[in-house]
Coordinates of C-alpha atoms in Angstrom, one line a residue:
X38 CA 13.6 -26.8 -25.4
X39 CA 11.2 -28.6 -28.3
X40 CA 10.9 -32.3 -28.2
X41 CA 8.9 -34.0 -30.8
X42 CA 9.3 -37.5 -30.3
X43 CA 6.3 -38.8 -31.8
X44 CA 4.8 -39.5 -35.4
X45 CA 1.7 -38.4 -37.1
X46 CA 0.0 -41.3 -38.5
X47 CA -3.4 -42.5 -39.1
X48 CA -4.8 -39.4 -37.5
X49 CA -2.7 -39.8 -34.4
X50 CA 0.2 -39.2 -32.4
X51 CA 2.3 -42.5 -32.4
X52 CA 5.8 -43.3 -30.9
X53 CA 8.3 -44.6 -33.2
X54 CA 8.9 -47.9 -34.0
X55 CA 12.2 -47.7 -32.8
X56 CA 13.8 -45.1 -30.0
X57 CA 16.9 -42.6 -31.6
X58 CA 16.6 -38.9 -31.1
X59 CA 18.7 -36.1 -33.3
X60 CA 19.4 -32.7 -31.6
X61 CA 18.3 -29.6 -33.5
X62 CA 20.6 -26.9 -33.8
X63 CA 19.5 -23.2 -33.9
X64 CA 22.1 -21.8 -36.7
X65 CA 22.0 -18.2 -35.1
X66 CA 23.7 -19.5 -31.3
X67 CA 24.9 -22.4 -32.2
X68 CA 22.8 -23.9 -28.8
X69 CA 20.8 -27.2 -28.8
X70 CA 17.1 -26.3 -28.8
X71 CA 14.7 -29.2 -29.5
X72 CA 15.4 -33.0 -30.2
X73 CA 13.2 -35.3 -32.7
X74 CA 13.1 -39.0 -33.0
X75 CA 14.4 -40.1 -36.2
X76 CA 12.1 -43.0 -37.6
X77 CA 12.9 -46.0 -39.9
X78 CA 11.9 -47.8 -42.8
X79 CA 8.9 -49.2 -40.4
X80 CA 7.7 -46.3 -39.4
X81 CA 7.8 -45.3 -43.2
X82 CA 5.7 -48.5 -43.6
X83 CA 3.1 -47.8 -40.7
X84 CA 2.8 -44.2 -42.5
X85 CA 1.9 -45.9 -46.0
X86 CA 0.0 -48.1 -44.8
X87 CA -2.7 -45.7 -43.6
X88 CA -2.1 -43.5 -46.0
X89 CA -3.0 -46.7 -48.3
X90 CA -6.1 -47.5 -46.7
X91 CA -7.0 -43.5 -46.2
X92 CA -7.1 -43.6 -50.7
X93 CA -10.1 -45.8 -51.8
X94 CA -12.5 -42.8 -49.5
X95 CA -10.4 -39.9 -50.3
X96 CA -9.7 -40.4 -53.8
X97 CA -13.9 -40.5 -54.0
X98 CA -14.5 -37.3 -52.1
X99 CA -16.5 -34.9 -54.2
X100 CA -14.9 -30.9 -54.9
X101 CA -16.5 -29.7 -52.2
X102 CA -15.6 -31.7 -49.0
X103 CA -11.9 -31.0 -50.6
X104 CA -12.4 -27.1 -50.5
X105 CA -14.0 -27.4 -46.9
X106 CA -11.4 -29.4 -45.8
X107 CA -8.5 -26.9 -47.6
X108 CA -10.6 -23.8 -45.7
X109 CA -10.3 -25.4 -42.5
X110 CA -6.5 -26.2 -43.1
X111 CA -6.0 -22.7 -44.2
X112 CA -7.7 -21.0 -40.9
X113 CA -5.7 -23.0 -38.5
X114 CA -2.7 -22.4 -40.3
X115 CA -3.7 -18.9 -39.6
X116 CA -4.0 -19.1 -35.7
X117 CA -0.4 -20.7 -35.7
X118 CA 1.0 -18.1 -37.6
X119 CA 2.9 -16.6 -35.0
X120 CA 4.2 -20.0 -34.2
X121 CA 5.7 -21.0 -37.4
X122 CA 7.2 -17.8 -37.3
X123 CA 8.8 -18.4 -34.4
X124 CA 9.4 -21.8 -35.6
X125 CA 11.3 -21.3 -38.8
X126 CA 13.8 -18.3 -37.4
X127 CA 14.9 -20.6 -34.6
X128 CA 15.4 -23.6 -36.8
X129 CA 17.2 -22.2 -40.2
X130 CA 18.0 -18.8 -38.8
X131 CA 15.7 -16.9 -41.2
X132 CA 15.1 -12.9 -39.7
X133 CA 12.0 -12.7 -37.4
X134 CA 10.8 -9.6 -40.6
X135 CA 11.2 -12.4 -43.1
X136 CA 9.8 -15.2 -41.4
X137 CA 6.6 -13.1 -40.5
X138 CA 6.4 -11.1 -44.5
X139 CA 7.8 -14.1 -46.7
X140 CA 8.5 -17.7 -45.2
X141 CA 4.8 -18.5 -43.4
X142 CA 2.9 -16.3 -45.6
X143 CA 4.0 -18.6 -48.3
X144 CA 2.7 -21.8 -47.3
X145 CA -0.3 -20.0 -46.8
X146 CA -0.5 -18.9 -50.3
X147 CA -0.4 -22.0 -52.0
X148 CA -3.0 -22.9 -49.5
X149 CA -5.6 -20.4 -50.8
X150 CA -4.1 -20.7 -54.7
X151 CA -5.0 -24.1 -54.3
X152 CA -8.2 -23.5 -53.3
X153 CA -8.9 -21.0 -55.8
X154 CA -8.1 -23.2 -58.3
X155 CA -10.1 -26.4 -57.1
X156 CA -13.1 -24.2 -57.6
X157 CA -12.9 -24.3 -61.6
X158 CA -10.9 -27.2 -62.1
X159 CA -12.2 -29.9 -64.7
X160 CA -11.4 -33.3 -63.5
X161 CA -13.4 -34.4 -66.7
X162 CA -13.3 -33.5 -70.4
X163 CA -16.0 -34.8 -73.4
X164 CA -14.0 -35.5 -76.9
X165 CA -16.8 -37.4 -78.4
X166 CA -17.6 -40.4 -77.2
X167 CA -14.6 -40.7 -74.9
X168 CA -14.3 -39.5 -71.8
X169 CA -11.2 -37.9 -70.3
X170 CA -11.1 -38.2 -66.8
X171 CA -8.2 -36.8 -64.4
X172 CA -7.7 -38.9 -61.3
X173 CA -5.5 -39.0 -58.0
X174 CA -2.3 -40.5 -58.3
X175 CA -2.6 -41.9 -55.5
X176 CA 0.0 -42.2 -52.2
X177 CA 2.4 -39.8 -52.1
X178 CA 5.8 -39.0 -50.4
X179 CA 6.9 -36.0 -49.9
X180 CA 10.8 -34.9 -48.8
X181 CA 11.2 -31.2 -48.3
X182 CA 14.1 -29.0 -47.1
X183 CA 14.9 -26.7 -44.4
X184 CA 15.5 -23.6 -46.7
X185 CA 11.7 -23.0 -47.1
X186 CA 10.6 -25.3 -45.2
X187 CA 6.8 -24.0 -45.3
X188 CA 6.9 -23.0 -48.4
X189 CA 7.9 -26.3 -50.0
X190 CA 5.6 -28.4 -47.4
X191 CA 2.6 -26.5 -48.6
X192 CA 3.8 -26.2 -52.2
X193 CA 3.1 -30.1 -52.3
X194 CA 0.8 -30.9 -49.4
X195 CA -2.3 -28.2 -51.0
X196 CA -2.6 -29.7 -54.6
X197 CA -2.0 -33.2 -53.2
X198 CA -5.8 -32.5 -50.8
X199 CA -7.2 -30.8 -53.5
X200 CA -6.5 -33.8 -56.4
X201 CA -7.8 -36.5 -53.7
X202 CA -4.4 -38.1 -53.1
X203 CA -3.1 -39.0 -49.6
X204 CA 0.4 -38.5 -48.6
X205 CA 3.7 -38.8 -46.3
X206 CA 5.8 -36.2 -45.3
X207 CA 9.5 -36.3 -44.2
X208 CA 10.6 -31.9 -43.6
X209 CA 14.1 -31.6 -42.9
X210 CA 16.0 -33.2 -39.7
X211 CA 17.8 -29.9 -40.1
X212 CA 14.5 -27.3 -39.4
X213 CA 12.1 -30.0 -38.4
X214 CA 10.0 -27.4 -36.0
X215 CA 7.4 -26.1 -38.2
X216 CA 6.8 -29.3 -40.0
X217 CA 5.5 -30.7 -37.1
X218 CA 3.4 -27.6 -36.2
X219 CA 2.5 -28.2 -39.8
X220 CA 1.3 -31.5 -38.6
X221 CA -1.1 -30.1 -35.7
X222 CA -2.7 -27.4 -38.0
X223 CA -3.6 -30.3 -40.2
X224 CA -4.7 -32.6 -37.2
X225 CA -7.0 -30.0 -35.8
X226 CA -8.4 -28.9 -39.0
X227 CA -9.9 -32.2 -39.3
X228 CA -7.6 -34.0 -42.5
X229 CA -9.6 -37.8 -42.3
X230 CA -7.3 -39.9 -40.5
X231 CA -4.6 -41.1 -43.0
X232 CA -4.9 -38.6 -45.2
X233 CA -1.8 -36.5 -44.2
X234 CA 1.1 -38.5 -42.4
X235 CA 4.4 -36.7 -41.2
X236 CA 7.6 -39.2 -40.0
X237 CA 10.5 -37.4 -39.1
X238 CA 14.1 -38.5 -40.1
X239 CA 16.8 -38.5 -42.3
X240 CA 17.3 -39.1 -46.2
X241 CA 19.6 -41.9 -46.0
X242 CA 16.6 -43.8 -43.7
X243 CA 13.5 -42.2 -44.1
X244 CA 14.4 -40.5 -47.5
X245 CA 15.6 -43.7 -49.2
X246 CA 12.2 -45.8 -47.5
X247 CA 9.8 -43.6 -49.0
X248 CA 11.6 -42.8 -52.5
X249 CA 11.6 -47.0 -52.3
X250 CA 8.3 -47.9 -51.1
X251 CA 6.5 -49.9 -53.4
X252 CA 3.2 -48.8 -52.0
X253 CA 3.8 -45.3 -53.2
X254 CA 2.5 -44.0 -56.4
X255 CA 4.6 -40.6 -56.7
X256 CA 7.8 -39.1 -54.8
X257 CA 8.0 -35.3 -54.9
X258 CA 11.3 -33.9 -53.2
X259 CA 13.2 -30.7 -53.1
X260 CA 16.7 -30.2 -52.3
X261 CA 20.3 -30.7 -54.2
X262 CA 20.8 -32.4 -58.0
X263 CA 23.1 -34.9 -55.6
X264 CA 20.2 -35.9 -53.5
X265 CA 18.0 -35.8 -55.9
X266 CA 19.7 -38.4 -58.2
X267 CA 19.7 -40.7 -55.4
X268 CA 15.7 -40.6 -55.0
X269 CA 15.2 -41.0 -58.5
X270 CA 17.6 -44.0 -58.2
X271 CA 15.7 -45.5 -55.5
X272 CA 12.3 -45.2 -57.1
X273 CA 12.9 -46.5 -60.5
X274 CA 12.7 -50.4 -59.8
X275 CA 9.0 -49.6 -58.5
X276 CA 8.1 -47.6 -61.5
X277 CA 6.9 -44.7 -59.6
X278 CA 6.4 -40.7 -60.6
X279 CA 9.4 -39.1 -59.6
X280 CA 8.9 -35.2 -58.9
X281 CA 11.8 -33.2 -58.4
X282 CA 13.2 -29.2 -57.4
X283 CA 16.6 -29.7 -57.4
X284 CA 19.7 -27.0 -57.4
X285 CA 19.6 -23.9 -59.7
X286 CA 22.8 -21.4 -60.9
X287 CA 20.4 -18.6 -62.1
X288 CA 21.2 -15.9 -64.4
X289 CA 20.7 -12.4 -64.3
X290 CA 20.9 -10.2 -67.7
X291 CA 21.2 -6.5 -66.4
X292 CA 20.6 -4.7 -69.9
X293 CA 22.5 -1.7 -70.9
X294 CA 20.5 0.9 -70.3
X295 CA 19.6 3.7 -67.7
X296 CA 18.2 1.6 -65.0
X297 CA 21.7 -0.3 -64.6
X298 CA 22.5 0.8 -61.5
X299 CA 19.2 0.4 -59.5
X300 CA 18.9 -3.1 -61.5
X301 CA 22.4 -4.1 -59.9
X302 CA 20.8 -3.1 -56.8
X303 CA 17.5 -5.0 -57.2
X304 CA 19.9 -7.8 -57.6
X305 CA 22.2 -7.9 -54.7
X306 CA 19.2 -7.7 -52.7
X307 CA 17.8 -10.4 -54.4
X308 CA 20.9 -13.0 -54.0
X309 CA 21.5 -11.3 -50.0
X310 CA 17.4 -12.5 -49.2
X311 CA 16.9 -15.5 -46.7
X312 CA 20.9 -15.4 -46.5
X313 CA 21.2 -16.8 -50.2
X314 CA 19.3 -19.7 -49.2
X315 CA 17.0 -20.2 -52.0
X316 CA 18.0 -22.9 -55.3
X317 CA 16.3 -19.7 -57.7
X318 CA 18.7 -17.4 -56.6
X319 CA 20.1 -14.9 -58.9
X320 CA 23.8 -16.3 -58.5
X321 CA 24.7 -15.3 -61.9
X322 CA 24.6 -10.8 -62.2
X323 CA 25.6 -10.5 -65.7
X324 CA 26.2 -6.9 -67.0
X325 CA 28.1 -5.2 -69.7
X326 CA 31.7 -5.4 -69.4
X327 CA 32.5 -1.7 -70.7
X328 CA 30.0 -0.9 -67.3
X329 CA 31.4 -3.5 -64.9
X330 CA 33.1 -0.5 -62.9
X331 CA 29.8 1.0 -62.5
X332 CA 28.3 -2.3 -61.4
X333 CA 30.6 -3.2 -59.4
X334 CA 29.8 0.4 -57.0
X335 CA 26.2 -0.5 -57.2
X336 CA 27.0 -4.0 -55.8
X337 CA 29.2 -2.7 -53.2
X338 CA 26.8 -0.1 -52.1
X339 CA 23.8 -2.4 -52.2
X340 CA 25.5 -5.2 -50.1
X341 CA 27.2 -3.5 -47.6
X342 CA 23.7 -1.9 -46.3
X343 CA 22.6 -5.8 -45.8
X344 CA 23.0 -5.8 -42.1
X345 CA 23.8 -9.4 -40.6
X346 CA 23.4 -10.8 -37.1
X347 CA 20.5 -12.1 -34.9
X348 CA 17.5 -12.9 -36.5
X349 CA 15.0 -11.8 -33.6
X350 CA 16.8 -8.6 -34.0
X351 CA 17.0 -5.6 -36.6
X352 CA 19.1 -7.7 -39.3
X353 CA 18.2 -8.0 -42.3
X354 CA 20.4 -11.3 -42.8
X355 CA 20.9 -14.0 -40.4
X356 CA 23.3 -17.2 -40.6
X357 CA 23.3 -19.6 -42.4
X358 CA 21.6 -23.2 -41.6
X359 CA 24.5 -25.3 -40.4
X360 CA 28.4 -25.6 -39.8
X361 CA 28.4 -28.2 -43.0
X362 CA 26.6 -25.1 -45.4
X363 CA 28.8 -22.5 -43.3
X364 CA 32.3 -24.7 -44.0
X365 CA 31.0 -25.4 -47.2
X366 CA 30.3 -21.5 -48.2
X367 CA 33.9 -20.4 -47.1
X368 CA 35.5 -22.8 -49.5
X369 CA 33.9 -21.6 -51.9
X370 CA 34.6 -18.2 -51.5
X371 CA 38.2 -18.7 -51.2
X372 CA 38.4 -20.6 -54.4
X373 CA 37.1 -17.6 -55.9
X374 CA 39.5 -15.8 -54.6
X375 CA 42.1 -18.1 -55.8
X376 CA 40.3 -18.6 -59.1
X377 CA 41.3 -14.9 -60.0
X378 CA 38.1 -13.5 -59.3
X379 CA 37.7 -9.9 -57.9
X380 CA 36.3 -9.6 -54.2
X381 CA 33.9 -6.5 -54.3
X382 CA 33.1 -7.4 -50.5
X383 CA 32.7 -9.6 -47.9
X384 CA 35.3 -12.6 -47.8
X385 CA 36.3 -15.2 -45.5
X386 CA 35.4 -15.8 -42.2
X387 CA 31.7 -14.6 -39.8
X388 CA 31.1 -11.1 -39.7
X389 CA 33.1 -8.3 -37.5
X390 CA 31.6 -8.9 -34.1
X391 CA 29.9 -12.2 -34.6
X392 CA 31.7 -15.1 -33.2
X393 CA 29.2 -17.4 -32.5
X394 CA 26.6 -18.5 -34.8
X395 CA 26.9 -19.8 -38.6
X396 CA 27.3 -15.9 -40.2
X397 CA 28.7 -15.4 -43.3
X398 CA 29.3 -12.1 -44.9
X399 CA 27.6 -10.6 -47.9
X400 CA 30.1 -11.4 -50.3
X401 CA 30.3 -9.9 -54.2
X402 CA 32.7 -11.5 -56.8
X403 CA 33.4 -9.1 -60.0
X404 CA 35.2 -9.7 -63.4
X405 CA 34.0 -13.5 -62.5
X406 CA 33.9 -15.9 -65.6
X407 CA 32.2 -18.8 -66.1
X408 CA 34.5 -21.2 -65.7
X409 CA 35.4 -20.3 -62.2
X410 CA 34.2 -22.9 -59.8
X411 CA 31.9 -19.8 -58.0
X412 CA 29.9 -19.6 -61.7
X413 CA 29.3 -23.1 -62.0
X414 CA 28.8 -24.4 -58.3
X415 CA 25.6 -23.6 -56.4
X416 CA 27.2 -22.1 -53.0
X417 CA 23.8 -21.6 -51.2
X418 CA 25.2 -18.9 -49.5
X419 CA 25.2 -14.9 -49.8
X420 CA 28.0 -14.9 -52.6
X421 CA 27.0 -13.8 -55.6
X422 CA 29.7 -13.5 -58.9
X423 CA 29.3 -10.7 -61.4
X424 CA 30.3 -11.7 -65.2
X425 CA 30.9 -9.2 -68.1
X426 CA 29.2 -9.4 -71.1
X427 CA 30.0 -8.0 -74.7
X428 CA 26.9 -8.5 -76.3
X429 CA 22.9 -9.6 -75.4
X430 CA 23.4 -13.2 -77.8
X431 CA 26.5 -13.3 -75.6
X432 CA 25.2 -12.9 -72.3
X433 CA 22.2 -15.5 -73.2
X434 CA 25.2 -17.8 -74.4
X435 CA 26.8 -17.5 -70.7
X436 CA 23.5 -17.6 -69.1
X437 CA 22.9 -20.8 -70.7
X438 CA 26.0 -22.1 -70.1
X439 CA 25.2 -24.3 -66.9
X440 CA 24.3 -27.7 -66.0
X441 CA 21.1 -26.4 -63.9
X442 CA 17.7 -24.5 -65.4
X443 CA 15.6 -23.8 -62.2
X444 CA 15.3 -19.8 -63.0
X445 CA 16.7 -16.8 -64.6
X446 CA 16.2 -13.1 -64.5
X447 CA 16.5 -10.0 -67.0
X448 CA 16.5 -6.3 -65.8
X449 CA 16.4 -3.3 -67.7
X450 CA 14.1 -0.6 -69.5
X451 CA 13.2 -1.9 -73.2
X452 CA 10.7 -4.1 -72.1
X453 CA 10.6 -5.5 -75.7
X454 CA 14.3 -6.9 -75.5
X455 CA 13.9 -7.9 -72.1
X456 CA 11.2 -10.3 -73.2
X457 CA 13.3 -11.5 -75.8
X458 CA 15.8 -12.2 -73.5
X459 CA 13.8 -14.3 -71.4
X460 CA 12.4 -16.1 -74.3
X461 CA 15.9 -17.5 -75.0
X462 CA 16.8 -18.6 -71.5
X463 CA 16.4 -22.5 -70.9
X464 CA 14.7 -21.8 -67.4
X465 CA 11.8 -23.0 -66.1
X466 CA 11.1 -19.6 -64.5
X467 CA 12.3 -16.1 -65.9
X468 CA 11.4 -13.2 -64.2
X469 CA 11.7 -9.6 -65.9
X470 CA 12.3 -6.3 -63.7
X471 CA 11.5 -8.4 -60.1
X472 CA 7.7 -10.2 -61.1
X473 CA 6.7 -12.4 -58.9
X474 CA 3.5 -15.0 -59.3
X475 CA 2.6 -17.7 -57.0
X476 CA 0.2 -19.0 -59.4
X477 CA 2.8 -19.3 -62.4
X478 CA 4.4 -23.0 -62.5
X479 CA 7.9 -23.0 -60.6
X480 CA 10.7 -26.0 -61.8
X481 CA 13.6 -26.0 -63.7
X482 CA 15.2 -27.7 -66.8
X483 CA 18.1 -29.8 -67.7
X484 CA 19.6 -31.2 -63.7
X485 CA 17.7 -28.6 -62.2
X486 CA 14.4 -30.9 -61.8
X487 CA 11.5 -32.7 -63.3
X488 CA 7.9 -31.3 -63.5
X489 CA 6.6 -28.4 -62.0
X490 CA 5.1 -26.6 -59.0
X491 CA 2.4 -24.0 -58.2
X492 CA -0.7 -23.1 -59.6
X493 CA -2.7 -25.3 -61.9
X494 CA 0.5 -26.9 -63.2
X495 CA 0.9 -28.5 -59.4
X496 CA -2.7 -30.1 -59.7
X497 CA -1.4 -32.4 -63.1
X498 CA 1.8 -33.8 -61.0
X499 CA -0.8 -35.0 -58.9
X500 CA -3.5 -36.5 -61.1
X501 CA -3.4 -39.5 -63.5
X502 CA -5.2 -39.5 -67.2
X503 CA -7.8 -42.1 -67.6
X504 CA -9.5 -42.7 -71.3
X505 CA -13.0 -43.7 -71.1
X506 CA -13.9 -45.3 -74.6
X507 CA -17.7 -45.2 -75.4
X508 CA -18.7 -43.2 -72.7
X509 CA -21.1 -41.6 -74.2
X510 CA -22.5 -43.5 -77.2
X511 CA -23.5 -42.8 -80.7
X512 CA -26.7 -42.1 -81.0
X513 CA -28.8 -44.8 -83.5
X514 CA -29.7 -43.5 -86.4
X515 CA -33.2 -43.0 -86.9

């Protein structure tokens, strides 16, 4: 049994301000198996405050004290691999396999891709006699989810040391574990005291103090379009920088072509990873309709090899997070189901065998359209919906046709109309034939978010443009 009942602040462990505890859940047996205290909007306060006072020295800290500190951040991260492993399949239920091969590897990616970057990055640019300068934002707040939760700590945490800024992070009540090993790697690597601040609790408290906080420069959160709203709500009368990943309904364009059947494939096993979990997943399979039988076996075949059941085990799909996602999931799929839409697999109800534990089946919908609740509502679940298509400018057209913008995807052979494909997708993110880069910048258009992630584009979200007129004046002429 974990209990975390203290706060990192100011370079130490600190009880809260006030004494209430939440019980954390793990998803896979439905048992209690570690309790947090849940702060307030004074421990929120504390936090700021020495993240305030932490800035002035920081902020001033030359390129190279920032890459020693990332390198020491980055080797203890490594040590306690085998810990957020742990962490992060008995909190959201994620397999032991993917845990170890995808969620901790993550955070340690954007770890080194930040420090790659920070290497070459110019903080200062000449144009005449003015000089540009890029400078920290200052305090920032961070609110991350449980789907991810390493990946999206780390996704914000690494550019936020490497631009100079100092920073408060709330992870998810829901899989709070590795945040707070999260914490220790940072305390023993040696972060400056106030630098990096973690208060557990939940959005309505914690969430809403530091969205509000008028001592904070910039909010960055993850999670739902409906949560989101709400943080951008709360920060607006302090005028802050409001950063947001929010929910996605991503396309995927299977072309016509030979490759159809292993694209389909590619798919499935796509939408089935981290149990559906993820707001860029491939929701959306879009194929032609005079081939939707032939999809259709290819989905079928492909989903019913995903094997579901206990994460520390052999299966390659483990529950989902919660009761509320799992109660949630099945209403969706039964609306489908009364929508009209065809039910390839899966269904209703946990998996043969499985009665305890939030399981939900590897479901595929066929001959799906997108005006079906399941096409237009992220279910955040293993359901994907397959739509026909009579045309490419027609499959764009439904592709497009969706509040959200977070990613899309385009399979197929003619690399040449797969690009063009991708071109005319309003995503933030297209991917063609399963590319993946952790360095490309990751954030959606339209409700599906503001700004962007990753890579060098992380590092502006973080940094503020100061003009410096006369900097460097003309010489007198002789």
């Amino acid at each position: 049994m974990r209990e975390y009942l203290k706060f990192y602040i100011d370079g130490e462990w600190v009880d809260p301000v006030e004494t209430k505890t939440l019980d954390v859940e793990n998803p896979a047996t439905e048992q209690i198996v570690g309790k947090i205290a849940l702060g307030s909007a004074a421990d929120v306060d504390k936090a700021v405050k020495a993240a305030r006072k932490a800035f002035p020295s920081w902020s001033q800290t030359s390129r190279e004290e920032r890459l020693e500190v990332l390198g020491r951040i980055l080797a203890e991260y490594q040590k306690r691999f085998g810990d957020l492993a742990t962490a992060v399949t008995e909190e959201m239920g994620a397999p032991a396999s993917l845990a170890q091969r995808a969620q901790v590897p993550a955070g340690m990616g954007h770890l080194a891709t930040a420090a790659g970057i920070l290497k070459d990055f110019k903080f200062e640019e000449d144009r005449g006699a003015t000089m540009i300068v890029k400078e920290p934002i200052g305090v920032c707040s961070f609110i991350t989810p449980w789907n991810w939760p390493l990946n999206q700590i780390a996704c914000k945490v690494a550019p936020a040391i490497a631009t100079g800024c100092t920073m408060v992070l709330k992870p998810s009540e829901v899989a709070p574990f590795s945040g707070q090993i999260f914490a220790e790697i940072m305390h023993a690597a040696g972060v400056p005291k106030g630098v990096f601040n973690l208060v557990h609790g939940d959005g309505p408290t914690v969430g809403a103090a530091l969205s509000s906080h008028p001592d904070v420069d910039m909010v960055s959160f993850t999670g739902s379009t409906r949560a989101g709203i709400e943080v951008a709500k709360a920060a607006a009368p302090t005028v802050k920088r409001v950063h947001q990943e929010l929910g996605g309904k991503s396309p995927n364009i299977v072309l016509d072509d030979d490759l159809l059947p292993k694209s389909v494939a590619r798919g499935v096993g796509h939408m089935m990873t981290n149990t559906g979990q993820s707001c860029n997943a491939p929701t959306r399979m879009l194929v032609p309709s005079k081939r939707m039988g032939e999809a259709i076996a290819a989905a079928k075949e492909a989903a019913e090899q995903v094997t579901v059941g206990d994460p520390n085990g052999n299966a390659t799909m483990g529950p989902v997070v919660s009761k509320v996602q799992w109660d949630k999931i099945q209403g969706l799929i039964k609306k489908g189901i009364e929508e009209g839409a065809t039910l390839v697999t899966g269904g209703p109800d946990r998996p043969e065998g499985l009665e305890k534990g939030w399981f939900v089946k590897p479901t595929v919908f066929a001959n799906v359209t997108n005006d079906m609740t399941i096409a237009k509502e992220e279910i955040f679940g293993p359901v994907l919906s397959i739509l026909g298509y009579e045309s490419v400018d027609q499959a764009i057209e439904i592709g497009n046709d969706t509040e959200y913008g977070l990613a899309g995807y385009v399979n197929g052979a003619d690399i040449e109309k797969a690009r063009s494909v991708a071109r005319k997708l309003r995503a933030g993110q297209v991917s063609i034939n399963g590319a993946s880069d952790m360095t490309a910048p990751f954030g959606g258009f339209k409700m599906s978010g503001n700004g962007r992630e990753w890579g060098d584009f992380a590092f502006h979200e973080f940094l503020e443009t100061k003009a410096i007129l006369g900097y460097t004046p003309k010489q007198a002429a002789e």
